[in-house]
Amino acid sequence: MRYGLDELTETLTKAAMAKALEAETARREVLPFLGETFGGDAEALYKEALESCGVDLAGIPPDHYRSMLRLITPSGELAKPSFAQDSAARKTLAAQCPATSRIRKA
């Protein structure tokens, strides 16, 4: 009997810790949108941040809220895509390794 209770306690503890970790991650991610927040679960925090940007969430499953928030900047605009390398990175490479100037472009 005791063995089953120990397993149940361990399972519930792990579930509670996972939920608390999700909420803490959400608090950090919504900080630019909502400021410092206390309490609430991850779903509620993401929903509040999206609604503060004017996003209509009708028909959207709650598990998509986090991904949607990543597409929006704190000012409420869509985020601009970033590129892996620009001309500044190539100049830096040439300064660090002058031998790369001998490599010809095809």
GROMACS .gro file of N, CA and C in nm, residues 54 80 102:
model
    9
   54GLY      N    1  -0.405   4.314  -2.912
   54GLY     CA    2  -0.521   4.324  -3.000
   54GLY      C    3  -0.543   4.203  -3.088
   80LYS      N    4   1.015   4.112  -3.761
   80LYS     CA    5   1.084   4.101  -3.889
   80LYS      C    6   1.177   3.980  -3.885
  102ARG      N    7   4.189   3.528  -5.059
  102ARG     CA    8   4.236   3.454  -5.177
  102ARG      C    9   4.131   3.359  -5.231
   0.00000   0.00000   0.00000
